[in-house]
Tab-separated table of C-alpha atoms in Angstrom:
chain	number	residue	atom	x	y	z
A	17	MET	CA	-23.536	-6.842	-8.439
A	18	SER	CA	-20.812	-8.339	-10.615
A	19	ILE	CA	-18.240	-5.785	-11.788
A	20	LEU	CA	-15.301	-6.290	-14.143
A	21	ILE	CA	-12.318	-3.961	-13.764
A	22	SER	CA	-9.337	-3.929	-16.106
A	23	HIS	CA	-6.020	-2.121	-16.423
A	24	SER	CA	-2.696	-3.115	-17.941
A	25	MET	CA	-0.865	-1.925	-14.815
A	26	VAL	CA	-1.293	-2.706	-11.118
A	27	ALA	CA	-0.601	0.754	-9.691
A	28	PRO	CA	-1.853	1.297	-6.122
A	29	HIS	CA	-4.898	3.339	-7.173
A	30	VAL	CA	-5.937	0.592	-9.611
A	31	GLN	CA	-5.610	-2.086	-6.942
A	32	GLN	CA	-7.603	0.043	-4.525
A	33	ALA	CA	-10.407	0.500	-7.065
A	34	ALA	CA	-10.586	-3.270	-7.524
A	35	LEU	CA	-10.533	-3.766	-3.749
A	36	ALA	CA	-13.384	-1.266	-3.359
A	37	PHE	CA	-15.672	-3.614	-5.257
A	38	HIS	CA	-14.164	-6.828	-3.886
A	39	GLU	CA	-14.667	-5.952	-0.228
A	40	ALA	CA	-18.328	-5.225	-1.017
A	41	GLY	CA	-18.694	-8.627	-2.705
A	42	GLN	CA	-19.155	-6.967	-6.103
A	43	LEU	CA	-15.942	-7.806	-7.994
A	44	ALA	CA	-16.228	-10.405	-10.728
A	45	ARG	CA	-12.671	-10.160	-12.040
A	46	PHE	CA	-9.616	-7.920	-12.234
A	47	ILE	CA	-7.810	-8.312	-15.561
A	48	THR	CA	-4.262	-6.982	-15.907
A	49	SER	CA	-0.953	-7.638	-17.657
A	50	VAL	CA	2.084	-8.293	-15.437
A	51	CYS	CA	1.666	-9.033	-11.742
A	52	ASP	CA	3.900	-10.737	-9.226
A	53	ALA	CA	3.156	-14.441	-8.726
A	54	PRO	CA	6.319	-15.863	-7.104
A	55	THR	CA	4.998	-19.450	-7.005
A	56	SER	CA	4.171	-19.434	-10.723
A	57	LEU	CA	6.331	-21.712	-12.872
A	58	ARG	CA	5.921	-19.244	-15.733
A	59	GLN	CA	7.309	-16.399	-13.633
A	60	ARG	CA	10.232	-18.492	-12.403
A	61	PHE	CA	11.110	-19.438	-15.975
A	62	LEU	CA	10.861	-15.842	-17.198
A	63	THR	CA	12.976	-14.544	-14.307
A	64	SER	CA	15.700	-17.096	-15.031
A	65	ALA	CA	15.572	-16.417	-18.772
A	66	GLY	CA	15.789	-12.680	-18.143
A	67	LYS	CA	19.005	-13.096	-16.166
A	68	LEU	CA	20.634	-14.755	-19.181
A	69	ILE	CA	20.185	-11.567	-21.206
A	70	GLY	CA	20.863	-9.145	-18.353
A	71	LEU	CA	17.201	-8.291	-17.733
A	72	ASP	CA	16.150	-8.055	-14.073
A	73	LEU	CA	12.587	-9.337	-14.403
A	74	GLU	CA	12.473	-10.208	-10.710
A	75	ARG	CA	12.629	-6.481	-9.972
A	76	GLU	CA	9.873	-5.802	-12.517
A	77	PHE	CA	7.612	-8.452	-10.990
A	78	LEU	CA	8.216	-7.126	-7.468
A	79	ARG	CA	7.179	-3.645	-8.621
A	80	ARG	CA	3.897	-5.181	-9.766
A	81	THR	CA	2.897	-6.990	-6.598
A	82	ILE	CA	-0.831	-7.248	-5.898
A	83	GLN	CA	-1.407	-7.286	-2.153
A	84	SER	CA	-5.043	-6.306	-1.950
A	85	LEU	CA	-6.828	-9.086	-3.870
A	86	PRO	CA	-6.967	-12.889	-3.663
A	87	PRO	CA	-5.011	-14.461	-6.554
A	88	ALA	CA	-8.184	-16.181	-7.755
A	89	MET	CA	-9.722	-12.773	-8.550
A	90	VAL	CA	-6.795	-11.716	-10.781
A	91	GLU	CA	-6.300	-12.657	-14.432
A	92	SER	CA	-2.840	-11.873	-15.836
A	93	HIS	CA	-1.824	-11.501	-19.502
A	94	PRO	CA	1.854	-10.459	-19.263
A	95	TRP	CA	3.469	-11.001	-22.654
A	96	SER	CA	3.013	-7.613	-24.324
A	97	GLU	CA	4.103	-5.685	-21.233
A	98	LEU	CA	7.158	-7.892	-20.764
A	99	LEU	CA	8.091	-7.223	-24.392
A	100	ARG	CA	7.795	-3.490	-23.761
A	101	VAL	CA	9.994	-3.769	-20.653
A	102	ALA	CA	12.644	-5.689	-22.606
A	103	VAL	CA	12.613	-3.266	-25.541
A	104	ALA	CA	12.791	-0.242	-23.215
A	105	ARG	CA	16.219	-1.432	-22.064
A	106	MET	CA	17.596	-0.876	-25.572
A	107	ASP	CA	15.301	1.845	-26.932
A	108	ARG	CA	17.116	5.063	-26.113
A	109	ASP	CA	14.767	7.512	-27.830
A	110	ARG	CA	11.629	5.590	-26.676
A	111	ARG	CA	9.842	5.651	-30.039
A	112	LEU	CA	9.797	1.878	-30.422
A	113	SER	CA	8.660	1.524	-26.806
A	114	ASP	CA	5.803	3.918	-27.504
A	115	PHE	CA	4.772	1.911	-30.573
A	116	ILE	CA	4.756	-1.323	-28.563
A	117	TRP	CA	2.902	0.398	-25.716
A	118	GLU	CA	0.111	1.563	-28.020
A	119	ARG	CA	-0.263	-1.803	-29.751
A	120	SER	CA	-0.288	-3.520	-26.355
A	121	GLU	CA	-2.956	-1.185	-24.994
A	122	LEU	CA	-5.241	-1.736	-27.972
A	123	GLY	CA	-4.705	-5.490	-27.891
A	124	PHE	CA	-5.384	-5.614	-24.162
A	125	ASP	CA	-8.612	-3.657	-24.683
A	126	ARG	CA	-9.833	-6.041	-27.399
A	127	MET	CA	-9.004	-9.041	-25.214
A	128	VAL	CA	-11.003	-7.653	-22.280
A	129	ALA	CA	-13.932	-6.858	-24.592
A	130	ARG	CA	-14.074	-10.514	-25.653
A	131	LYS	CA	-14.377	-11.579	-22.027
A	132	LEU	CA	-17.465	-9.509	-21.219
A	133	LYS	CA	-20.615	-11.390	-20.262
A	134	SER	CA	-24.179	-10.164	-20.114
A	135	SER	CA	-24.267	-11.291	-16.470
A	136	PHE	CA	-21.889	-8.478	-15.488
A	137	THR	CA	-23.627	-5.533	-13.848
A	138	GLY	CA	-20.809	-3.038	-14.386
A	139	VAL	CA	-17.558	-2.389	-16.234
A	140	TYR	CA	-14.839	-0.172	-14.757
A	141	GLY	CA	-12.146	0.883	-17.228
A	142	TYR	CA	-9.317	3.371	-17.660
A	143	GLU	CA	-8.359	5.889	-20.305
A	144	HIS	CA	-6.981	4.835	-23.684
A	145	ILE	CA	-7.368	1.172	-22.831
A	146	SER	CA	-11.151	0.706	-22.747
A	147	LEU	CA	-12.854	1.771	-25.995
A	148	ALA	CA	-13.522	-1.715	-27.397
A	149	THR	CA	-14.513	-2.875	-23.912
A	150	PHE	CA	-16.979	-0.003	-23.520
A	151	HIS	CA	-18.495	-0.582	-26.972
A	152	ARG	CA	-19.034	-4.246	-26.149
A	153	ALA	CA	-20.506	-3.324	-22.764
A	154	ARG	CA	-22.963	-1.023	-24.521
A	155	GLU	CA	-24.015	-3.851	-26.830
A	156	LEU	CA	-24.683	-6.036	-23.783
A	157	GLY	CA	-26.457	-3.271	-21.849
A	158	ILE	CA	-23.803	-3.113	-19.119
A	159	PRO	CA	-23.247	0.267	-17.361
A	160	VAL	CA	-19.771	1.758	-17.723
A	161	ALA	CA	-17.565	3.798	-15.359
A	162	TYR	CA	-14.511	5.521	-16.821
A	163	ASP	CA	-11.541	6.340	-14.588
A	164	VAL	CA	-9.471	9.245	-15.926
A	165	PRO	CA	-6.210	9.516	-13.945
A	166	ALA	CA	-4.689	12.364	-15.973
A	167	PRO	CA	-5.657	15.919	-16.992
A	168	GLU	CA	-7.114	16.555	-20.445
A	169	THR	CA	-4.591	15.449	-23.065
A	170	GLY	CA	-4.924	18.552	-25.231
A	171	LEU	CA	-3.865	20.704	-22.280
A	172	MET	CA	-0.869	18.462	-21.695
A	173	ARG	CA	0.137	18.821	-25.336
A	174	LYS	CA	-0.251	22.610	-25.160
A	175	ILE	CA	2.013	22.734	-22.101
A	176	MET	CA	4.658	20.614	-23.807
A	177	GLU	CA	4.587	22.847	-26.881
A	178	GLU	CA	5.006	25.926	-24.685
A	179	GLU	CA	7.870	24.309	-22.789
A	180	THR	CA	9.752	23.245	-25.905
A	181	GLY	CA	9.263	26.782	-27.218
A	182	ARG	CA	10.803	28.240	-24.056
A	183	PHE	CA	13.463	25.538	-23.788
A	184	PRO	CA	14.414	24.252	-27.267
A	185	GLU	CA	16.798	21.789	-25.640
A	186	LEU	CA	13.715	19.838	-24.497
A	187	LYS	CA	12.816	18.969	-28.077
A	188	SER	CA	13.348	15.342	-28.968
A	189	ALA	CA	12.502	12.769	-31.597
A	190	TYR	CA	10.193	11.168	-29.043
A	191	LEU	CA	8.102	14.324	-28.574
A	192	ASP	CA	7.799	14.715	-32.346
A	193	HIS	CA	6.802	11.066	-32.572
A	194	THR	CA	4.028	11.371	-29.974
A	195	ALA	CA	2.805	14.718	-31.345
A	196	LYS	CA	2.060	13.079	-34.695
A	197	ARG	CA	-0.058	10.456	-32.930
A	198	GLU	CA	-1.743	12.764	-30.445
A	199	LYS	CA	-4.931	13.484	-32.394
A	200	ARG	CA	-5.960	9.858	-32.750
A	201	ARG	CA	-5.155	9.226	-29.093
A	202	ILE	CA	-7.217	12.222	-28.006
A	203	ASP	CA	-10.064	11.076	-30.265
A	204	ARG	CA	-9.929	7.654	-28.645
A	205	ARG	CA	-10.126	9.136	-25.165
A	206	ARG	CA	-13.021	11.388	-26.188
A	207	ALA	CA	-14.891	8.365	-27.547
A	208	GLU	CA	-14.342	6.503	-24.278
A	209	TRP	CA	-15.649	9.530	-22.376
A	210	ALA	CA	-18.777	9.618	-24.551
A	211	CYS	CA	-19.468	5.929	-23.848
A	212	ALA	CA	-19.257	6.275	-20.078
A	213	ASP	CA	-22.196	6.569	-17.699
A	214	ALA	CA	-19.905	7.974	-15.015
A	215	VAL	CA	-16.434	9.519	-15.174
A	216	ILE	CA	-14.183	9.293	-12.117
A	217	VAL	CA	-11.466	11.917	-11.567
A	218	SER	CA	-9.253	12.515	-8.553
A	219	SER	CA	-9.424	16.306	-8.157
A	220	ARG	CA	-11.200	19.527	-9.025
A	221	PHE	CA	-8.155	20.527	-11.047
A	222	CYS	CA	-8.508	17.436	-13.234
A	223	ARG	CA	-12.254	17.953	-13.743
A	224	ASP	CA	-11.749	21.582	-14.688
A	225	THR	CA	-9.251	20.720	-17.429
A	226	TYR	CA	-11.965	18.680	-19.147
A	227	ALA	CA	-14.592	21.365	-18.613
A	228	HIS	CA	-12.308	23.913	-20.282
A	229	ALA	CA	-11.924	21.517	-23.221
A	230	GLY	CA	-15.702	21.468	-23.693
A	231	LEU	CA	-16.448	17.949	-22.459
A	232	ASP	CA	-19.629	17.063	-20.578
A	233	THR	CA	-18.609	17.158	-16.923
A	234	ALA	CA	-22.112	16.605	-15.549
A	235	LYS	CA	-21.301	12.913	-15.243
A	236	VAL	CA	-17.965	13.537	-13.490
A	237	ARG	CA	-17.556	12.383	-9.906
A	238	ILE	CA	-14.520	13.540	-7.894
A	239	VAL	CA	-12.961	10.804	-5.762
A	240	PRO	CA	-9.547	11.870	-4.354
A	241	LEU	CA	-6.919	9.156	-4.129
A	242	GLY	CA	-6.208	7.839	-0.664
A	243	ALA	CA	-3.083	7.666	1.442
A	244	PRO	CA	-1.275	4.512	2.594
A	245	PRO	CA	-1.437	3.589	6.300
A	246	PRO	CA	0.377	6.308	8.259
A	247	LEU	CA	3.682	5.631	9.925
A	248	ASP	CA	3.455	5.452	13.713
A	249	ILE	CA	3.815	8.885	15.223
A	250	ASN	CA	6.965	8.089	17.218
A	251	SER	CA	8.800	7.080	14.046
A	252	VAL	CA	7.560	10.216	12.281
A	253	SER	CA	9.017	12.497	14.922
A	254	VAL	CA	12.518	11.040	14.490
A	255	GLY	CA	12.432	10.769	10.688
A	256	GLY	CA	14.526	12.783	8.267
A	257	SER	CA	18.126	13.883	8.673
A	258	GLN	CA	19.926	15.723	11.450
A	259	THR	CA	20.238	19.497	11.191
A	260	ASP	CA	24.031	19.308	10.991
A	261	THR	CA	23.905	17.055	7.901
A	262	PRO	CA	22.886	17.897	4.303
A	263	LEU	CA	19.201	18.506	3.623
A	264	LYS	CA	17.759	15.440	1.876
A	265	VAL	CA	15.358	16.244	-0.971
A	266	LEU	CA	13.525	13.278	-2.502
A	267	TRP	CA	12.078	12.841	-5.986
A	268	ALA	CA	9.833	9.799	-6.554
A	269	GLY	CA	8.577	8.789	-9.991
A	270	SER	CA	9.314	9.688	-13.582
A	271	PHE	CA	11.916	12.458	-13.889
A	272	SER	CA	10.191	14.074	-16.848
A	273	LEU	CA	9.170	17.283	-18.569
A	274	THR	CA	5.550	17.226	-17.367
A	275	LYS	CA	6.648	16.644	-13.765
A	276	GLY	CA	8.821	19.776	-13.923
A	277	ALA	CA	12.155	17.966	-13.693
A	278	HIS	CA	13.948	20.510	-15.892
A	279	TYR	CA	12.821	23.319	-13.587
A	280	LEU	CA	14.216	21.441	-10.599
A	281	LEU	CA	17.598	21.120	-12.313
A	282	ASP	CA	17.530	24.844	-13.086
A	283	ALA	CA	16.627	25.520	-9.452
A	284	TRP	CA	19.679	23.526	-8.380
A	285	ARG	CA	21.870	25.693	-10.579
A	286	LEU	CA	20.238	28.898	-9.325
A	287	GLY	CA	20.392	27.884	-5.674
A	288	ARG	CA	24.046	26.863	-5.708
A	289	PHE	CA	23.345	24.576	-2.770
A	290	GLY	CA	26.717	22.865	-2.966
A	291	SER	CA	27.165	20.130	-0.388
A	292	ASN	CA	24.385	21.526	1.829
A	293	VAL	CA	21.573	19.801	-0.080
A	294	GLN	CA	21.266	16.339	-1.622
A	295	LEU	CA	18.698	15.381	-4.257
A	296	HIS	CA	17.873	11.681	-4.522
A	297	VAL	CA	15.858	10.754	-7.640
A	298	PHE	CA	14.113	7.364	-7.779
A	299	GLY	CA	12.476	6.901	-11.165
A	300	HIS	CA	12.990	6.677	-14.896
A	301	VAL	CA	14.798	9.723	-16.305
A	302	THR	CA	13.135	10.807	-19.564
A	303	LEU	CA	14.669	14.248	-20.077
A	304	PRO	CA	16.930	14.620	-23.135
A	305	PRO	CA	20.522	13.592	-22.242
A	306	ARG	CA	21.884	17.079	-23.001
A	307	LEU	CA	19.899	18.459	-20.057
A	308	LEU	CA	21.718	16.064	-17.760
A	309	GLU	CA	25.188	17.266	-18.699
A	310	ASN	CA	27.335	19.248	-16.254
A	311	LEU	CA	24.910	18.829	-13.379
A	312	PRO	CA	25.616	20.574	-10.073
A	313	GLU	CA	26.893	18.478	-7.190
A	314	GLY	CA	24.528	16.706	-4.860
A	315	ILE	CA	22.224	15.069	-7.442
A	316	GLN	CA	21.947	11.284	-7.459
A	317	PHE	CA	19.838	9.196	-9.871
A	318	SER	CA	18.545	5.690	-9.124
A	319	LYS	CA	16.150	3.327	-10.873
A	320	PRO	CA	12.567	2.909	-9.618
A	321	ILE	CA	12.425	0.799	-6.479
A	322	PRO	CA	9.671	-1.409	-5.003
A	323	ARG	CA	7.150	0.524	-2.951
A	324	PRO	CA	8.195	-0.804	0.490
A	325	GLN	CA	11.721	0.490	-0.154
A	326	LEU	CA	10.332	3.793	-1.400
A	327	MET	CA	8.368	4.178	1.833
A	328	GLU	CA	11.631	3.861	3.743
A	329	ARG	CA	13.133	6.613	1.589
A	330	TYR	CA	10.208	8.893	2.435
A	331	GLN	CA	10.946	8.338	6.126
A	332	GLN	CA	14.647	9.107	5.712
A	333	SER	CA	14.195	12.286	3.645
A	334	ASP	CA	13.471	15.865	4.714
A	335	VAL	CA	11.149	17.038	1.928
A	336	LEU	CA	9.591	15.742	-1.295
A	337	ALA	CA	10.044	17.797	-4.467
A	338	PHE	CA	7.018	17.540	-6.772
A	339	PRO	CA	7.064	20.665	-8.997
A	340	THR	CA	4.629	19.248	-11.553
A	341	LEU	CA	3.425	21.307	-14.507
A	342	CYS	CA	0.065	19.543	-14.690
A	343	ASP	CA	-1.060	16.584	-12.593
A	344	SER	CA	-4.543	15.331	-11.840
A	345	PHE	CA	-3.485	14.353	-8.335
A	346	GLY	CA	0.068	13.251	-7.556
A	347	MET	CA	-0.075	10.135	-5.423
A	348	VAL	CA	3.536	10.643	-4.361
A	349	ALA	CA	2.255	13.509	-2.202
A	350	THR	CA	-0.112	11.348	-0.144
A	351	GLU	CA	2.516	8.622	0.087
A	352	ALA	CA	4.999	11.173	1.411
A	353	TRP	CA	2.528	12.606	3.914
A	354	SER	CA	1.724	9.099	5.192
A	355	GLN	CA	5.384	8.751	6.189
A	356	GLY	CA	5.536	12.226	7.726
A	357	LEU	CA	7.362	13.861	4.822
A	358	PRO	CA	6.472	17.491	3.933
A	359	VAL	CA	5.837	18.200	0.243
A	360	ILE	CA	6.843	21.011	-2.113
A	361	THR	CA	4.336	21.121	-4.969
A	362	THR	CA	2.525	23.496	-7.306
A	363	GLU	CA	-0.991	24.810	-7.775
A	364	SER	CA	-1.140	22.601	-10.891
A	365	ALA	CA	-1.290	19.401	-8.825
A	366	GLY	CA	-4.604	17.956	-7.693
A	367	ALA	CA	-2.959	17.043	-4.385
A	368	ALA	CA	-2.707	20.781	-3.704
A	369	ASP	CA	-6.312	20.434	-2.467
A	370	PHE	CA	-4.787	18.808	0.637
A	371	LEU	CA	-1.720	21.025	1.039
A	372	GLN	CA	-1.644	23.730	3.709
A	373	HIS	CA	1.215	26.085	2.954
A	374	GLY	CA	3.684	26.215	5.827
A	375	ILE	CA	1.831	23.453	7.693
A	376	ASN	CA	2.396	20.194	5.788
A	377	GLY	CA	4.491	21.541	2.927
A	378	LEU	CA	5.073	24.481	0.620
A	379	LEU	CA	2.862	25.537	-2.298
A	380	ILE	CA	4.763	27.226	-5.114
A	381	LYS	CA	4.118	28.657	-8.549
A	382	SER	CA	4.240	26.167	-11.402
A	383	ARG	CA	6.952	26.375	-14.082
A	384	ASP	CA	9.205	28.600	-11.970
A	385	ALA	CA	12.759	27.501	-11.116
A	386	SER	CA	13.258	30.483	-8.801
A	387	ALA	CA	10.226	29.450	-6.749
A	388	ILE	CA	11.660	25.954	-6.345
A	389	ALA	CA	15.070	27.318	-5.351
A	390	ASP	CA	13.459	29.670	-2.824
A	391	ALA	CA	11.449	26.802	-1.319
A	392	ILE	CA	14.526	24.614	-0.924
A	393	ASN	CA	16.488	27.504	0.562
A	394	TRP	CA	13.653	28.051	3.045
A	395	CYS	CA	13.837	24.381	4.025
A	396	LEU	CA	17.601	24.653	4.395
A	397	SER	CA	17.422	27.693	6.673
A	398	HIS	CA	14.370	26.500	8.662
A	399	ARG	CA	15.309	22.918	9.527
A	400	ALA	CA	13.458	22.972	12.847
A	401	GLU	CA	10.238	24.304	11.282
A	402	LEU	CA	10.535	21.737	8.484
A	403	ARG	CA	10.881	18.918	11.004
A	404	ASN	CA	7.820	20.183	12.873
A	405	MET	CA	5.824	19.812	9.640
A	406	ARG	CA	6.264	16.040	9.810
A	407	ILE	CA	3.489	15.568	12.362
A	408	ALA	CA	1.060	17.703	10.326
A	409	ALA	CA	2.040	15.814	7.169
A	410	ARG	CA	1.153	12.511	8.812
A	411	GLU	CA	-2.114	13.992	10.099
A	412	THR	CA	-3.040	14.941	6.524
A	413	ALA	CA	-2.718	11.304	5.488
A	414	THR	CA	-4.782	10.009	8.407
A	415	LYS	CA	-7.761	12.133	7.345
A	416	TRP	CA	-8.180	10.505	3.915
A	417	GLN	CA	-7.047	6.908	3.813
A	418	TRP	CA	-7.497	4.362	1.043
A	419	ALA	CA	-10.522	3.034	2.927
A	420	ASP	CA	-12.120	6.481	2.535
A	421	TYR	CA	-11.321	6.417	-1.183
A	422	ARG	CA	-12.901	2.977	-1.597
A	423	ALA	CA	-16.080	3.984	0.207
A	424	ALA	CA	-16.343	7.163	-1.873
A	425	LEU	CA	-15.770	5.216	-5.100
A	426	ARG	CA	-18.547	2.757	-4.296
A	427	GLN	CA	-20.868	5.633	-3.453
A	428	ALA	CA	-20.016	7.401	-6.724
A	429	THR	CA	-20.597	4.356	-8.939
A	430	GLN	CA	-23.464	2.613	-7.149
A	431	PRO	CA	-26.259	4.661	-8.793
A	432	PHE	CA	-24.978	3.582	-12.220
A	433	PHE	CA	-24.085	-0.038	-11.476
A	434	THR	CA	-27.423	-0.798	-9.797
A	435	ARG	CA	-29.661	0.412	-12.615
């Protein structure tokens, strides 16, 4: 077999999908945008040029390191993504960034489509970035697998409309901007779905959102995302903070509406934790600025950090807060478990399939600030029980590693790619 896989980002689950085919001798090429190539003269030049205008491109490249594939298997086309990164530094309301993102996605898709060859035995693509590629694959008679990493877009839009109705302060020019473009983006995703021979999702929750929207889910295959290698058990048992110091709550990833960030801030106000609890946020903050005014004490915001540093933060923290409103999986949960960190999440996260309430974390109601506050208060008053969860959290990760994901992905796609 000779399979082409493409995505504009090099997120861990994308790299693992490419590795699934590479380790079986089936990968023809992985095409992406920006990836870290420290020996590249182009990257050195761009990093130096970025410093002249105050842009830390070295950090951006490090966040896009590919560790799982030989460099010869990777084809990088970075310019559009680097433009988006540069514009995002100045684009406060994110509308221009969204415009550049969409144009980049469509251009990337057309570029990949031009590279297809009839000798390929399979094409593996991702949502909103594969329609031209899939159409060209159909013309060449190449089977197509479609990876859908997010719940059905119409449901996401409905949730955002409900949230802005309940909390008018969430309304923004950016949400209005994306709402006007939502129909064509949904139509594009539906067309990609129709082209696919197989659709890969990461959870039952994700599949069900598409079933409720009336899409054909007979071709859906559920392949849960894997966990990174678990931390050694001795390190797990001594992780986290001491019981006589503030409880350390970690947030990893975008601090946004759909992830339930505004409910977490409300929970902080309700809980009145004072100096007893610290919240450390590592990720881009996309909530409207007015929601970030007059915050309670103990909340600290930091930019996204490279994954090795994030793993260290998991080890040092006491619990991960992931109160998502709607998430197909939530890879931060498996990352946290791999480092022995218990997780607070909702029934609207696909990762809830792996959560055992009171064993490796706490399962709470979605869209409920009181539930979040109660969970954090429980952690604060049950420090010993919370620490004991660390071993069970690590055990959760050991039972479904990335190697298990890769084997399951090959099994799910093989019947289509070997036709």
